[in-house]
Amino acid sequence: FLASQFARSSGDIDGAIHYLKRVHKKQPDDIEITGQLISLMLLDGQVAEASQTASKMKDGFEKDPLILLVRILHEVKNNRPDMAS
């Protein structure tokens, strides 16, 4: 996690994403880590991957507005608007 923060503060978005993915793999339902990962993915243009990441969260995603928004957009894009609510 600290390595991703350092990479991000140095302007190394790819490095920050790489380190956050490693942490996220071990802690997939951590809202703070997932939110940071999704925001960096979106910043880097990795919209599809950010969408997939948000859709895999099981609990607590509604507490983070960005995760919730990306998750809703994922469901709408996949023709499941009923799942978006």
PDB file of C-alpha atoms in Angstrom:
ATOM      1  CA  PHE A   1       0.000   0.000   0.000  1.00  0.00           C
ATOM      2  CA  LEU A   2       2.788   2.443   0.874  1.00  0.00           C
ATOM      3  CA  ALA A   3       4.593   1.619  -2.367  1.00  0.00           C
ATOM      4  CA  SER A   4       1.471   2.583  -4.303  1.00  0.00           C
ATOM      5  CA  GLN A   5       1.245   5.880  -2.399  1.00  0.00           C
ATOM      6  CA  PHE A   6       4.870   6.666  -3.173  1.00  0.00           C
ATOM      7  CA  ALA A   7       4.418   5.785  -6.851  1.00  0.00           C
ATOM      8  CA  ARG A   8       1.302   7.929  -7.042  1.00  0.00           C
ATOM      9  CA  SER A   9       2.970  10.917  -5.388  1.00  0.00           C
ATOM     10  CA  SER A  10       5.868  10.540  -7.848  1.00  0.00           C
ATOM     11  CA  GLY A  11       3.453  10.655 -10.777  1.00  0.00           C
ATOM     12  CA  ASP A  12       3.886   6.975 -11.598  1.00  0.00           C
ATOM     13  CA  ILE A  13       0.248   6.032 -12.171  1.00  0.00           C
ATOM     14  CA  ASP A  14       1.110   2.655 -13.734  1.00  0.00           C
ATOM     15  CA  GLY A  15       3.287   1.763 -10.759  1.00  0.00           C
ATOM     16  CA  ALA A  16       0.622   2.864  -8.291  1.00  0.00           C
ATOM     17  CA  ILE A  17      -1.988   0.738 -10.093  1.00  0.00           C
ATOM     18  CA  HIS A  18       0.382  -2.229 -10.100  1.00  0.00           C
ATOM     19  CA  TYR A  19       0.974  -2.051  -6.343  1.00  0.00           C
ATOM     20  CA  LEU A  20      -2.692  -1.409  -5.538  1.00  0.00           C
ATOM     21  CA  LYS A  21      -3.719  -4.432  -7.616  1.00  0.00           C
ATOM     22  CA  ARG A  22      -1.412  -6.590  -5.493  1.00  0.00           C
ATOM     23  CA  VAL A  23      -2.932  -5.274  -2.283  1.00  0.00           C
ATOM     24  CA  HIS A  24      -6.461  -5.481  -3.704  1.00  0.00           C
ATOM     25  CA  LYS A  25      -5.931  -9.138  -4.587  1.00  0.00           C
ATOM     26  CA  LYS A  26      -5.334  -9.887  -0.902  1.00  0.00           C
ATOM     27  CA  GLN A  27      -8.065  -7.534   0.364  1.00  0.00           C
ATOM     28  CA  PRO A  28     -10.731  -7.385  -2.371  1.00  0.00           C
ATOM     29  CA  ASP A  29     -13.450  -5.913  -0.141  1.00  0.00           C
ATOM     30  CA  ASP A  30     -11.362  -3.103   1.361  1.00  0.00           C
ATOM     31  CA  ILE A  31     -13.277   0.011   0.326  1.00  0.00           C
ATOM     32  CA  GLU A  32     -10.355   2.422   0.615  1.00  0.00           C
ATOM     33  CA  ILE A  33      -8.019   0.289  -1.492  1.00  0.00           C
ATOM     34  CA  THR A  34     -10.702  -0.491  -4.058  1.00  0.00           C
ATOM     35  CA  GLY A  35     -11.696   3.165  -4.316  1.00  0.00           C
ATOM     36  CA  GLN A  36      -8.111   4.271  -4.867  1.00  0.00           C
ATOM     37  CA  LEU A  37      -7.538   1.516  -7.425  1.00  0.00           C
ATOM     38  CA  ILE A  38     -10.687   2.378  -9.368  1.00  0.00           C
ATOM     39  CA  SER A  39      -9.916   6.105  -9.358  1.00  0.00           C
ATOM     40  CA  LEU A  40      -6.412   5.497 -10.697  1.00  0.00           C
ATOM     41  CA  MET A  41      -7.698   3.074 -13.323  1.00  0.00           C
ATOM     42  CA  LEU A  42     -10.190   5.686 -14.504  1.00  0.00           C
ATOM     43  CA  LEU A  43      -7.478   8.344 -14.518  1.00  0.00           C
ATOM     44  CA  ASP A  44      -5.363   6.027 -16.665  1.00  0.00           C
ATOM     45  CA  GLY A  45      -8.241   5.288 -19.066  1.00  0.00           C
ATOM     46  CA  GLN A  46      -8.793   1.721 -17.848  1.00  0.00           C
ATOM     47  CA  VAL A  47     -12.563   2.156 -17.728  1.00  0.00           C
ATOM     48  CA  ALA A  48     -13.491  -1.466 -18.475  1.00  0.00           C
ATOM     49  CA  GLU A  49     -11.137  -2.823 -15.827  1.00  0.00           C
ATOM     50  CA  ALA A  50     -12.348  -0.269 -13.271  1.00  0.00           C
ATOM     51  CA  SER A  51     -15.898  -1.337 -14.045  1.00  0.00           C
ATOM     52  CA  GLN A  52     -15.035  -5.017 -13.553  1.00  0.00           C
ATOM     53  CA  THR A  53     -13.278  -4.255 -10.275  1.00  0.00           C
ATOM     54  CA  ALA A  54     -16.262  -2.313  -8.925  1.00  0.00           C
ATOM     55  CA  SER A  55     -18.722  -5.001  -9.953  1.00  0.00           C
ATOM     56  CA  LYS A  56     -16.836  -7.673  -7.992  1.00  0.00           C
ATOM     57  CA  MET A  57     -17.238  -5.944  -4.622  1.00  0.00           C
ATOM     58  CA  LYS A  58     -19.688  -7.825  -2.435  1.00  0.00           C
ATOM     59  CA  ASP A  59     -20.344  -5.545   0.547  1.00  0.00           C
ATOM     60  CA  GLY A  60     -19.861  -1.941   1.508  1.00  0.00           C
ATOM     61  CA  PHE A  61     -19.487  -0.555  -2.003  1.00  0.00           C
ATOM     62  CA  GLU A  62     -22.416   1.808  -1.448  1.00  0.00           C
ATOM     63  CA  LYS A  63     -20.308   3.711   1.102  1.00  0.00           C
ATOM     64  CA  ASP A  64     -17.972   4.993  -1.617  1.00  0.00           C
ATOM     65  CA  PRO A  65     -19.678   7.225  -4.197  1.00  0.00           C
ATOM     66  CA  LEU A  66     -17.142   6.476  -6.941  1.00  0.00           C
ATOM     67  CA  ILE A  67     -17.362   2.705  -6.522  1.00  0.00           C
ATOM     68  CA  LEU A  68     -21.153   2.952  -6.442  1.00  0.00           C
ATOM     69  CA  LEU A  69     -21.252   5.089  -9.601  1.00  0.00           C
ATOM     70  CA  VAL A  70     -18.896   2.829 -11.546  1.00  0.00           C
ATOM     71  CA  ARG A  71     -20.837  -0.218 -10.396  1.00  0.00           C
ATOM     72  CA  ILE A  72     -24.161   1.314 -11.532  1.00  0.00           C
ATOM     73  CA  LEU A  73     -22.667   2.230 -14.900  1.00  0.00           C
ATOM     74  CA  HIS A  74     -21.375  -1.335 -15.240  1.00  0.00           C
ATOM     75  CA  GLU A  75     -24.844  -2.776 -14.685  1.00  0.00           C
ATOM     76  CA  VAL A  76     -26.510  -0.312 -17.067  1.00  0.00           C
ATOM     77  CA  LYS A  77     -23.916  -0.995 -19.752  1.00  0.00           C
ATOM     78  CA  ASN A  78     -24.559  -4.720 -19.403  1.00  0.00           C
ATOM     79  CA  ASN A  79     -28.333  -4.239 -19.864  1.00  0.00           C
ATOM     80  CA  ARG A  80     -29.110  -4.905 -16.210  1.00  0.00           C
ATOM     81  CA  PRO A  81     -30.618  -1.600 -15.035  1.00  0.00           C
ATOM     82  CA  ASP A  82     -32.640  -3.447 -12.401  1.00  0.00           C
ATOM     83  CA  MET A  83     -29.346  -4.491 -10.743  1.00  0.00           C
ATOM     84  CA  ALA A  84     -28.185  -0.874 -10.720  1.00  0.00           C
ATOM     85  CA  SER A  85     -30.677   0.218  -8.080  1.00  0.00           C
TER      86      SER A  85
END
